[in-house]
PDB file of N, CA, C and O in Angstrom:
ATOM      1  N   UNK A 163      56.033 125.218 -10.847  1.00 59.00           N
ATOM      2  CA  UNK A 163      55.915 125.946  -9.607  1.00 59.00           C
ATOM      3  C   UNK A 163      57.104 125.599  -8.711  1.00 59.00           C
ATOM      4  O   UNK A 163      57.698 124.522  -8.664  1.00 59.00           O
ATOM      5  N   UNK A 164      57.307 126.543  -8.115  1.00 71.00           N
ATOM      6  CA  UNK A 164      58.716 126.583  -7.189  1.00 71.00           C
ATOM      7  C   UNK A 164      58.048 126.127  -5.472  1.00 71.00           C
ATOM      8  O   UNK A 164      56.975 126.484  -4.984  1.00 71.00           O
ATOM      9  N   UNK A 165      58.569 125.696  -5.172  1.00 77.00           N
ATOM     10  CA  UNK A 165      58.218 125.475  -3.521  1.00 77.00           C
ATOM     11  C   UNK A 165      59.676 125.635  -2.311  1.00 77.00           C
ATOM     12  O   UNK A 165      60.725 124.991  -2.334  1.00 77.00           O
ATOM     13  N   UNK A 166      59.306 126.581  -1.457  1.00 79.00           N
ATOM     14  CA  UNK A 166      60.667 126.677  -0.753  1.00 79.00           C
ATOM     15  C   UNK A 166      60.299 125.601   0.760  1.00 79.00           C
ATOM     16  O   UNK A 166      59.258 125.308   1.348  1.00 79.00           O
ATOM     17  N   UNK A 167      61.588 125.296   0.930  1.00 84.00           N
ATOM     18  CA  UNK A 167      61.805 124.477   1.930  1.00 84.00           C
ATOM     19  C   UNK A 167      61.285 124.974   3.002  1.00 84.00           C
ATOM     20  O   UNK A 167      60.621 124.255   3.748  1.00 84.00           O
ATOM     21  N   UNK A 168      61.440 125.939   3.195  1.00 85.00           N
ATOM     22  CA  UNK A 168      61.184 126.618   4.301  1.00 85.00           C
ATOM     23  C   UNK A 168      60.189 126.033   5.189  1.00 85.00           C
ATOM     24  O   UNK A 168      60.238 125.712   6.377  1.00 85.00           O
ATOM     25  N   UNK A 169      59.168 125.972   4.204  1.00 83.00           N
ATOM     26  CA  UNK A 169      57.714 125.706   4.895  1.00 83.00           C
ATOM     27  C   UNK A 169      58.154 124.047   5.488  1.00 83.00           C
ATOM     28  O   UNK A 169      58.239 123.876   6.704  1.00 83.00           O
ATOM     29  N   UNK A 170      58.368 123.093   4.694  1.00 86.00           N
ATOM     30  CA  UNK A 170      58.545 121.937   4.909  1.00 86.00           C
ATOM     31  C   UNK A 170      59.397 121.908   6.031  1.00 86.00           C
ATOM     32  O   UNK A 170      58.916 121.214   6.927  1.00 86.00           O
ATOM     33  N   UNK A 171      60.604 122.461   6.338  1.00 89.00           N
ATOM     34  CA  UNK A 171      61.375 122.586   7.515  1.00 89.00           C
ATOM     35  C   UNK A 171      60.619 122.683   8.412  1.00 89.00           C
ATOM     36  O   UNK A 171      60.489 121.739   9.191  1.00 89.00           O
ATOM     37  N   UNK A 172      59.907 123.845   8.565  1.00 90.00           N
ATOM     38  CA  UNK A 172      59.263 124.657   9.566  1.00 90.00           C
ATOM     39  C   UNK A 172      57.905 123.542  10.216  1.00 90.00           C
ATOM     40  O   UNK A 172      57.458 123.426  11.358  1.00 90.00           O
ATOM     41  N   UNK A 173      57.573 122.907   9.034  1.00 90.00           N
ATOM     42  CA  UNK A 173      56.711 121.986   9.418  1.00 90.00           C
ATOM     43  C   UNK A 173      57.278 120.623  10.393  1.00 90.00           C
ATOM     44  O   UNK A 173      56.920 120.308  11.528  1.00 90.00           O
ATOM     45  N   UNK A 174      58.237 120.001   9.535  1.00 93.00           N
ATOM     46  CA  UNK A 174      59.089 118.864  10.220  1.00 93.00           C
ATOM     47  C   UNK A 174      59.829 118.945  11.579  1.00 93.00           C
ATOM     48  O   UNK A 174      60.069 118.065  12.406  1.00 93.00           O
ATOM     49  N   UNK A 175      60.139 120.359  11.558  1.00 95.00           N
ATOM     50  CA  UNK A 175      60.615 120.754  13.264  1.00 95.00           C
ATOM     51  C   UNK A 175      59.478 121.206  14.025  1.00 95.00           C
ATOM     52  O   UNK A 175      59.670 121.271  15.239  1.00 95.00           O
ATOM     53  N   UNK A 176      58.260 121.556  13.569  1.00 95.00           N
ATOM     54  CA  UNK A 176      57.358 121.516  14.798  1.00 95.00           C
ATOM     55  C   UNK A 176      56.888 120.423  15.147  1.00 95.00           C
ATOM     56  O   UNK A 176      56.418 120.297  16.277  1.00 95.00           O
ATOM     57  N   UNK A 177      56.920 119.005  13.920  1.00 96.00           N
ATOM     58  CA  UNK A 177      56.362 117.682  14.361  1.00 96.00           C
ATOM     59  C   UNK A 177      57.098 116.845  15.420  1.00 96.00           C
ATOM     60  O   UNK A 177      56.564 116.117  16.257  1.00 96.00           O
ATOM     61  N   UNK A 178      58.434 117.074  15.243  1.00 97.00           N
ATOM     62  CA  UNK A 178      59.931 116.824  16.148  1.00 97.00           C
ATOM     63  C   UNK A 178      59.244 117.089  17.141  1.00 97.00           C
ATOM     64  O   UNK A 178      58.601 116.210  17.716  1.00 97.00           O
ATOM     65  N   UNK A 179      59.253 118.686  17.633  1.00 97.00           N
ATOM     66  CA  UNK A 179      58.458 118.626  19.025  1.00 97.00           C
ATOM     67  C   UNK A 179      57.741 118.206  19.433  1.00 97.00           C
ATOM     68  O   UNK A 179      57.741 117.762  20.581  1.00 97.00           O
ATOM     69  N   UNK A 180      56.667 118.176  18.500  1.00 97.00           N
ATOM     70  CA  UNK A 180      55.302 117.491  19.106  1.00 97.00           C
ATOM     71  C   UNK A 180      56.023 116.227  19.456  1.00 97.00           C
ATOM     72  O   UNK A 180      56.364 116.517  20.602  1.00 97.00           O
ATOM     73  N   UNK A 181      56.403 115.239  19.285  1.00 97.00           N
ATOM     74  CA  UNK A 181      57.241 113.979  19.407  1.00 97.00           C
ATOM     75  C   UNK A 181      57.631 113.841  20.503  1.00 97.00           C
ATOM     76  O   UNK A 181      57.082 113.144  21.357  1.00 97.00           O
ATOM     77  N   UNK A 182      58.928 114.674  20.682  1.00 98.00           N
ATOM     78  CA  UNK A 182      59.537 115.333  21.873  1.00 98.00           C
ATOM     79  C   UNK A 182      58.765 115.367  23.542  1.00 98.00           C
ATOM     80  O   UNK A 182      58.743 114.697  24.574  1.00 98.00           O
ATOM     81  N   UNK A 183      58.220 116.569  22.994  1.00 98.00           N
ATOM     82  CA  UNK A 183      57.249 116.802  24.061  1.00 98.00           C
ATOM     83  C   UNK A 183      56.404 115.410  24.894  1.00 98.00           C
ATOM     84  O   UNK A 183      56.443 115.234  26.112  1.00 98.00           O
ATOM     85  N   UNK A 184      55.755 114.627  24.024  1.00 97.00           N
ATOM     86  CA  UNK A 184      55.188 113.367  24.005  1.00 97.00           C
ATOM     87  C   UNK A 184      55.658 112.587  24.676  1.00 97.00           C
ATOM     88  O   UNK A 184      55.077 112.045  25.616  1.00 97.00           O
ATOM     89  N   UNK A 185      56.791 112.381  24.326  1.00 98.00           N
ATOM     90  CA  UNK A 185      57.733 111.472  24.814  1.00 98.00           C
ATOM     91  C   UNK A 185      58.179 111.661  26.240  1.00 98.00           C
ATOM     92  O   UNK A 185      58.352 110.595  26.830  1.00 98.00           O
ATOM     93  N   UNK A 186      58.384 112.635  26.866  1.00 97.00           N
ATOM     94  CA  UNK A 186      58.625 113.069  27.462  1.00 97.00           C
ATOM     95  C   UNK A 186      58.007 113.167  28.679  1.00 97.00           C
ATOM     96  O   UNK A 186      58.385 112.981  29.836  1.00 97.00           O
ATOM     97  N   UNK A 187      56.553 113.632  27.964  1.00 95.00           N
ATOM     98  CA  UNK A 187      54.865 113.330  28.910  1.00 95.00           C
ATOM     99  C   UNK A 187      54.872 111.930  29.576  1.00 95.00           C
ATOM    100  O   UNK A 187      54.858 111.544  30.745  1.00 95.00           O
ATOM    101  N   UNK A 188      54.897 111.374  28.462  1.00 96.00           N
ATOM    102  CA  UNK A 188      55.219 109.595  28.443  1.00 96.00           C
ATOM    103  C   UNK A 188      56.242 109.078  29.185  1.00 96.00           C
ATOM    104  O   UNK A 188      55.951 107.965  29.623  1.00 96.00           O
ATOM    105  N   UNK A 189      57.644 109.573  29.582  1.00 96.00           N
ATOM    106  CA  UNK A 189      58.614 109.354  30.461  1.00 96.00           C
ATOM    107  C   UNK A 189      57.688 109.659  31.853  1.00 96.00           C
ATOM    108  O   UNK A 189      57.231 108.746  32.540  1.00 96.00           O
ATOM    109  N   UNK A 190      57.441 111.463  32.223  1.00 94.00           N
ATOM    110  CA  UNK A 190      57.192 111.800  33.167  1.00 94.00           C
ATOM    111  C   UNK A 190      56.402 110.826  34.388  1.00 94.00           C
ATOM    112  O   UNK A 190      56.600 110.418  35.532  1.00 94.00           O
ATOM    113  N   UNK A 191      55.194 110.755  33.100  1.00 92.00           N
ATOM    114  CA  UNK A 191      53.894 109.408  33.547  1.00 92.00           C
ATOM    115  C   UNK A 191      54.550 108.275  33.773  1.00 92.00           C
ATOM    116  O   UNK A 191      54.018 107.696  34.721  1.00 92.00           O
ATOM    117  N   UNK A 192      55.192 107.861  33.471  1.00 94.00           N
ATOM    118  CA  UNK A 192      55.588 106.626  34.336  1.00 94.00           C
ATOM    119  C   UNK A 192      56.412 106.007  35.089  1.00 94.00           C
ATOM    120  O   UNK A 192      56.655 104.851  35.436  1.00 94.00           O
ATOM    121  N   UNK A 193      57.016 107.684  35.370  1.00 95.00           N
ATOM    122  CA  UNK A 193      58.243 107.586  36.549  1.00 95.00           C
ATOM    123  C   UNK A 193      57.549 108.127  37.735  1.00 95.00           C
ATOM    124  O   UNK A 193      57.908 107.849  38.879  1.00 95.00           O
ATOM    125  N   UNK A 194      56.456 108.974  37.432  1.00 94.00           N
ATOM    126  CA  UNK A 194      55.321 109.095  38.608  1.00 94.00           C
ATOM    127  C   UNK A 194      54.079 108.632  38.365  1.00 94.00           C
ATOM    128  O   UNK A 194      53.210 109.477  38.149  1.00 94.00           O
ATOM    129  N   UNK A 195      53.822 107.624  38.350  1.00 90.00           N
ATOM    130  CA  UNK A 195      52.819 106.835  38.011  1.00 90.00           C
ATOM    131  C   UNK A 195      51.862 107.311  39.578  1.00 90.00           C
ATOM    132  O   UNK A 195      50.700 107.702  39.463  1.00 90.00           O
ATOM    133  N   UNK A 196      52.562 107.204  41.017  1.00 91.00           N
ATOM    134  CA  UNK A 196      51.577 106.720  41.668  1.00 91.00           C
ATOM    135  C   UNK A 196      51.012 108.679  42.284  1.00 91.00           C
ATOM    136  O   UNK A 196      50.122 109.074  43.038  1.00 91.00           O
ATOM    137  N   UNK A 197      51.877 109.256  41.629  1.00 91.00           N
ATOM    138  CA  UNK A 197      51.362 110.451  41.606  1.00 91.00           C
ATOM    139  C   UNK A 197      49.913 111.089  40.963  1.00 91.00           C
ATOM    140  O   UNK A 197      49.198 112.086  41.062  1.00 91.00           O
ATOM    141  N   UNK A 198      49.989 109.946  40.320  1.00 87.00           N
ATOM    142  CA  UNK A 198      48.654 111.067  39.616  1.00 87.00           C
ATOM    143  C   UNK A 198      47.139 110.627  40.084  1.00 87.00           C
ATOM    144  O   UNK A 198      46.850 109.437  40.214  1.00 87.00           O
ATOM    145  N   UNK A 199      46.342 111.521  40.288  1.00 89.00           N
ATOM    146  CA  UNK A 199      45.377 111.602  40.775  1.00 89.00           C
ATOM    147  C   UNK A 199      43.927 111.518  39.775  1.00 89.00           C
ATOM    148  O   UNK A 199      43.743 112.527  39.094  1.00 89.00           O
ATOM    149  N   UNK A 200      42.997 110.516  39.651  1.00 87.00           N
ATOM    150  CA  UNK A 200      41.853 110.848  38.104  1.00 87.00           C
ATOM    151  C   UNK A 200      40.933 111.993  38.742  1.00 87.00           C
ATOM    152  O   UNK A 200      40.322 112.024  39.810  1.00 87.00           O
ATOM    153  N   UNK A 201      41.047 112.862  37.773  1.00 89.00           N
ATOM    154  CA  UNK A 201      40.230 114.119  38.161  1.00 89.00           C
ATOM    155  C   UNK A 201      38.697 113.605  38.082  1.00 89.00           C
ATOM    156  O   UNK A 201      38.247 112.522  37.710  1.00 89.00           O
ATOM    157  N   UNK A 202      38.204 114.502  38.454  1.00 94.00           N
ATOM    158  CA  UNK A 202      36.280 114.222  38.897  1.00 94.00           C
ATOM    159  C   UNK A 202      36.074 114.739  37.309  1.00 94.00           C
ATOM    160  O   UNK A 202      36.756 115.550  36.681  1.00 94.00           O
ATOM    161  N   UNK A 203      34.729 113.876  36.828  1.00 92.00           N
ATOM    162  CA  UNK A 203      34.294 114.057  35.571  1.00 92.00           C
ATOM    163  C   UNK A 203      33.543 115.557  35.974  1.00 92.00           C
ATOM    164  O   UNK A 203      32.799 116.037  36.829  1.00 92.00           O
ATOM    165  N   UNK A 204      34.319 115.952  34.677  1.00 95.00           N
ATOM    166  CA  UNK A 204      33.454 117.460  33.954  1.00 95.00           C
ATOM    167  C   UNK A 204      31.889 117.261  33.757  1.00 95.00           C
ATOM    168  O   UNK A 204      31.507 116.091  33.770  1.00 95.00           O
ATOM    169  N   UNK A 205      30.704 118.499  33.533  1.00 95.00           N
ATOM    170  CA  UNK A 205      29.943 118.263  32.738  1.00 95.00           C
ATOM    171  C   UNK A 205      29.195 117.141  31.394  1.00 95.00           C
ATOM    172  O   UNK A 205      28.156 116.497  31.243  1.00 95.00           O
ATOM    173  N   UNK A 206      30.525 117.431  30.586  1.00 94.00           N
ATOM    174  CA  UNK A 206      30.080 116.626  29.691  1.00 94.00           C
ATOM    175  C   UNK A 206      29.959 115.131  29.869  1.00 94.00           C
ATOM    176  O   UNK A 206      29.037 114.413  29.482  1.00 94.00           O
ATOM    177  N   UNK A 207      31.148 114.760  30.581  1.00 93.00           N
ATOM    178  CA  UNK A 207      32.093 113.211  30.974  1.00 93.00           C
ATOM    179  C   UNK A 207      30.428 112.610  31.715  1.00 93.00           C
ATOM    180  O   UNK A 207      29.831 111.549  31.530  1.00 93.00           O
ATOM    181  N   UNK A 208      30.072 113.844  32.599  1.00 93.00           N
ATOM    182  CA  UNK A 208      28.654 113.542  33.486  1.00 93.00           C
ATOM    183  C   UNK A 208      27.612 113.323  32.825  1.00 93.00           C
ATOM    184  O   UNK A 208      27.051 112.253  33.064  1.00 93.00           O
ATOM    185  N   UNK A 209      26.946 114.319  31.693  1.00 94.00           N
ATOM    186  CA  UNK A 209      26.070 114.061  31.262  1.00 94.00           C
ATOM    187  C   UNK A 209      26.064 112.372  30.048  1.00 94.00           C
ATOM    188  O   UNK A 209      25.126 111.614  29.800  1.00 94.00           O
ATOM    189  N   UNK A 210      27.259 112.341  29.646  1.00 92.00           N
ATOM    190  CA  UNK A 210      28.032 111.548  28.734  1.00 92.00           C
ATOM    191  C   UNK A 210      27.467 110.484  29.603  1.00 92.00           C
ATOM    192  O   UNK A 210      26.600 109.746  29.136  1.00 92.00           O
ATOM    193  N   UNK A 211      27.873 110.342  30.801  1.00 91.00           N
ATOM    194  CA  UNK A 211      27.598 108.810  31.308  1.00 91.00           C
ATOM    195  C   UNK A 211      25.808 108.564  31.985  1.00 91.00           C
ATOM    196  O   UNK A 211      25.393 107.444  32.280  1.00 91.00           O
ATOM    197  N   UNK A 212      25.040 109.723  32.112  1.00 91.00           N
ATOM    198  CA  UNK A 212      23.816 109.802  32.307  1.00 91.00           C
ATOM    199  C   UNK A 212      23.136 109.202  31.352  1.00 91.00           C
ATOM    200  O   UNK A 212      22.120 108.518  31.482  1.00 91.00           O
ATOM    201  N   UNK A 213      24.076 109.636  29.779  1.00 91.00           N
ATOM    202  CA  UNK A 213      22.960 108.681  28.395  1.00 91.00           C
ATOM    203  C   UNK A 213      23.335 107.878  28.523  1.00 91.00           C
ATOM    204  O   UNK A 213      22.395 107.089  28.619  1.00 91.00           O
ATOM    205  N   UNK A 214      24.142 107.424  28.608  1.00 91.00           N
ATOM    206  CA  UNK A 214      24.993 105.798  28.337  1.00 91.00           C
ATOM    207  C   UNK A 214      25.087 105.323  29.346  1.00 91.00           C
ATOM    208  O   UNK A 214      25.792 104.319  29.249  1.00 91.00           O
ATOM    209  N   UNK A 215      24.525 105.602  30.994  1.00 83.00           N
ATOM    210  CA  UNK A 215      24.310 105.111  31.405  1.00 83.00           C
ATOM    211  C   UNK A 215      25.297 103.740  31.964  1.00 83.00           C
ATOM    212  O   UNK A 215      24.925 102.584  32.168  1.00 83.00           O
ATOM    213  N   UNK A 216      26.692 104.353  32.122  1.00 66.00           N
ATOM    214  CA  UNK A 216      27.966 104.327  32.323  1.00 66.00           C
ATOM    215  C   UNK A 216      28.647 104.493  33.855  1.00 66.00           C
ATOM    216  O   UNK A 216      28.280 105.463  34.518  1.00 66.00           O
ATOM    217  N   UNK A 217      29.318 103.860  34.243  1.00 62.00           N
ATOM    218  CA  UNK A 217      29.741 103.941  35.717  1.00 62.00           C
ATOM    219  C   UNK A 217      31.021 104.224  35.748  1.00 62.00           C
ATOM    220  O   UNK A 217      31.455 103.906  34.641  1.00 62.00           O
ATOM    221  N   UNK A 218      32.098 104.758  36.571  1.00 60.00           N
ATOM    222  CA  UNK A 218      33.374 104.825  36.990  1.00 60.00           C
ATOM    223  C   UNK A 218      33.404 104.168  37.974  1.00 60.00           C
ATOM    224  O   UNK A 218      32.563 103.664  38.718  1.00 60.00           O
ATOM    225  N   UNK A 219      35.151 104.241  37.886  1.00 60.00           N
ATOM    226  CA  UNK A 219      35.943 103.408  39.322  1.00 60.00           C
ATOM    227  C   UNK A 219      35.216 104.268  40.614  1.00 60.00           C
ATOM    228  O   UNK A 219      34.791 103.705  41.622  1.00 60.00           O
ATOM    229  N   UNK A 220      35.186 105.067  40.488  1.00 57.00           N
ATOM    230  CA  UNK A 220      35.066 105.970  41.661  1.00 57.00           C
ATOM    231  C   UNK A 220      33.280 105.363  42.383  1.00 57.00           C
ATOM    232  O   UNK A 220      33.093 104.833  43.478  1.00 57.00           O
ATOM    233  N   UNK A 221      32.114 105.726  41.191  1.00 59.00           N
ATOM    234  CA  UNK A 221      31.309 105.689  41.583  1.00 59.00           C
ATOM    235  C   UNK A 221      30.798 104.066  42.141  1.00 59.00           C
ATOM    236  O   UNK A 221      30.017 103.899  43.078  1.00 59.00           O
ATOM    237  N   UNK A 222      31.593 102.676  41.130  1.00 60.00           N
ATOM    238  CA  UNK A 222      31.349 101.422  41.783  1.00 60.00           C
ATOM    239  C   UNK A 222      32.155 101.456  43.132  1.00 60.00           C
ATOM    240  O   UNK A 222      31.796 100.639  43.979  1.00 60.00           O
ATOM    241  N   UNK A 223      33.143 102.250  43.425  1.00 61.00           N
ATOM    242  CA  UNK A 223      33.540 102.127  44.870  1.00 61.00           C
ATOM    243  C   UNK A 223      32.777 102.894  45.903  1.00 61.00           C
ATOM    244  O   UNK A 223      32.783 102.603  47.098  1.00 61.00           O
ATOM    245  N   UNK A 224      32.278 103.650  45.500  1.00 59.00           N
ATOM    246  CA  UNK A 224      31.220 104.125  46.439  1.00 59.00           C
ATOM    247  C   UNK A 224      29.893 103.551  46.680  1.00 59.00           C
ATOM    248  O   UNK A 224      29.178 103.849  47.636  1.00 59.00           O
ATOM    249  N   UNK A 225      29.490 102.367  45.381  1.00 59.00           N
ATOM    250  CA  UNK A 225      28.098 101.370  45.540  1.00 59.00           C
ATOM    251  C   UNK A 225      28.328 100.515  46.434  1.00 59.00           C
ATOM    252  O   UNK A 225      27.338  99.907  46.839  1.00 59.00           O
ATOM    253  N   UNK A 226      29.930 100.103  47.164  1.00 60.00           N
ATOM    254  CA  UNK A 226      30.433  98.366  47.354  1.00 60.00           C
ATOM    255  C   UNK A 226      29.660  98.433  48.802  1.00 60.00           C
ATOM    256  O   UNK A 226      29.147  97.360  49.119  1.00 60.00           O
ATOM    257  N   UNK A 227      29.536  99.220  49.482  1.00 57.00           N
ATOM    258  CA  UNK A 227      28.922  99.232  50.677  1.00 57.00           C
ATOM    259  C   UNK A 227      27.456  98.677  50.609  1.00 57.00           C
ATOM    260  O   UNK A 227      26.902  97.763  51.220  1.00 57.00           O
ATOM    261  N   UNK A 228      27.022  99.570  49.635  1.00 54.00           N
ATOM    262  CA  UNK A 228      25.730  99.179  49.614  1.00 54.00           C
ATOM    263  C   UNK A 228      24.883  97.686  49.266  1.00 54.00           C
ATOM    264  O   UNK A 228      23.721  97.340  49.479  1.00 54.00           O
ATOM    265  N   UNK A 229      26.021  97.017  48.648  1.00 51.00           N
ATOM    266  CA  UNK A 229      25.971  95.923  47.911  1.00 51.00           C
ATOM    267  C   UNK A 229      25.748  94.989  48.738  1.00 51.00           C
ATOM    268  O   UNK A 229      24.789  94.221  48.812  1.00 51.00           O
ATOM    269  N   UNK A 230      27.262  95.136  49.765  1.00 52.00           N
ATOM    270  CA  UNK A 230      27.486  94.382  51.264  1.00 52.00           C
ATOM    271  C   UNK A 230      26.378  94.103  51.716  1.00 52.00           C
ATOM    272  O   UNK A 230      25.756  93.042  51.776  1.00 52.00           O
ATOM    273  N   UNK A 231      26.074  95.514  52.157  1.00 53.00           N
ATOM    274  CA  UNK A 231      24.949  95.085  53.201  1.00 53.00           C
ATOM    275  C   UNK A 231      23.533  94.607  52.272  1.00 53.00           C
ATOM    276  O   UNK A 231      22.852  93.932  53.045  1.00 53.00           O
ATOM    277  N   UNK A 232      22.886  94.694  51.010  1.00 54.00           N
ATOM    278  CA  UNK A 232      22.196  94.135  50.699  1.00 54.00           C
ATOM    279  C   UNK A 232      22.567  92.585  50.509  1.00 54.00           C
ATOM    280  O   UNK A 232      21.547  91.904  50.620  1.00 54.00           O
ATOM    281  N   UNK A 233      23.514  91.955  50.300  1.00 55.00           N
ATOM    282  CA  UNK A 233      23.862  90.696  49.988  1.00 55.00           C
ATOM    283  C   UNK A 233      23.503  89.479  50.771  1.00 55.00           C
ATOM    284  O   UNK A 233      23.407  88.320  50.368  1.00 55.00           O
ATOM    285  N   UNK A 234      23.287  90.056  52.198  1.00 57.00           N
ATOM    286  CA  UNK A 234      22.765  88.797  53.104  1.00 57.00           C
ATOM    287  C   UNK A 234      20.958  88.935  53.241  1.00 57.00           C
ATOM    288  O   UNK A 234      20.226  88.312  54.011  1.00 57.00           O
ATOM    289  N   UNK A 235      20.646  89.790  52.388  1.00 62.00           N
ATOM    290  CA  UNK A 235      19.109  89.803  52.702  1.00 62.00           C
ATOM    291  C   UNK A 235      18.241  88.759  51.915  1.00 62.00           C
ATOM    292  O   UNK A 235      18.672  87.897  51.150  1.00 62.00           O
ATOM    293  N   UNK A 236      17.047  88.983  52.222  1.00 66.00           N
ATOM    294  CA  UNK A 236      16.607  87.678  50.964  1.00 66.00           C
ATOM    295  C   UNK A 236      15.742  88.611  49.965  1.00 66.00           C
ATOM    296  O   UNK A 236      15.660  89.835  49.865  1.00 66.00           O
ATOM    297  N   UNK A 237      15.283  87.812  49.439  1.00 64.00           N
ATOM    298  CA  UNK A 237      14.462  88.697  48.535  1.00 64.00           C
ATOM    299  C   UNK A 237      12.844  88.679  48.785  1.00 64.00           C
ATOM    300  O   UNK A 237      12.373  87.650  49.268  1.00 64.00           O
ATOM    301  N   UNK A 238      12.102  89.608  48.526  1.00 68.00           N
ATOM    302  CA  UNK A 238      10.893  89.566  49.139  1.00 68.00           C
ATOM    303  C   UNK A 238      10.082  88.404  48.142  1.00 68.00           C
ATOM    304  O   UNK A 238      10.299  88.205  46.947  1.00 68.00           O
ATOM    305  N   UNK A 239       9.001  87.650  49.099  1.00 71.00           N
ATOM    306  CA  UNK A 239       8.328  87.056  48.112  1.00 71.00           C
ATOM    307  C   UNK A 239       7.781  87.287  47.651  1.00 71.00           C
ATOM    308  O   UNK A 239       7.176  88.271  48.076  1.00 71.00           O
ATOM    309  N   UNK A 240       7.129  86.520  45.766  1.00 71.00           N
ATOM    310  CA  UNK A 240       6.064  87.369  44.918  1.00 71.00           C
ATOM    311  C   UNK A 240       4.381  86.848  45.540  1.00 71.00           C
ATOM    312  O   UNK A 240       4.060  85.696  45.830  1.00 71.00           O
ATOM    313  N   UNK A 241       3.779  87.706  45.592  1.00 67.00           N
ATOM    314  CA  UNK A 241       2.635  87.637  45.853  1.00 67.00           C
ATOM    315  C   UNK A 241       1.581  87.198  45.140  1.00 67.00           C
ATOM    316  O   UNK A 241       0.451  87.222  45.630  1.00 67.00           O
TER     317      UNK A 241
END
């Protein structure tokens, strides 16, 4: 069986890009690092952390208040 290059070319220069491109992403990101912003979890990311029962940066920074002010209380006694 005969096989033309073609395909193999065609393959090896789209992997180049992919590379490329990557790399590039990878430059961008960390010459603006303080640019980027973490987007709010999607659906899934949400329901995802409802089973697993999972926390983000975002949501322990929004508990720290609450924490505060519970921290100087005492605890009730058992009866």
């Amino acid at each position: 069986m005969f096989e033309h290059p073609y395909l193999a070319y065609r393959s090896t220069e789209f992997d180049q890009e992919q590379l490329a491109r990557a790399a590039e992403r990878r430059r961008v990101i960390e010459e603006r690092s303080d640019q980027l912003v973490r987007r709010q979890p999607g659906p899934v990311r949400r329901l995802a952390g409802r089973l697993l029962h999972t926390t983000d940066a975002a949501t322990d920074a929004a508990r720290q208040p609450e924490r505060r002010a519970s921290a100087g209380r005492e605890p009730a006694p058992a009866r």
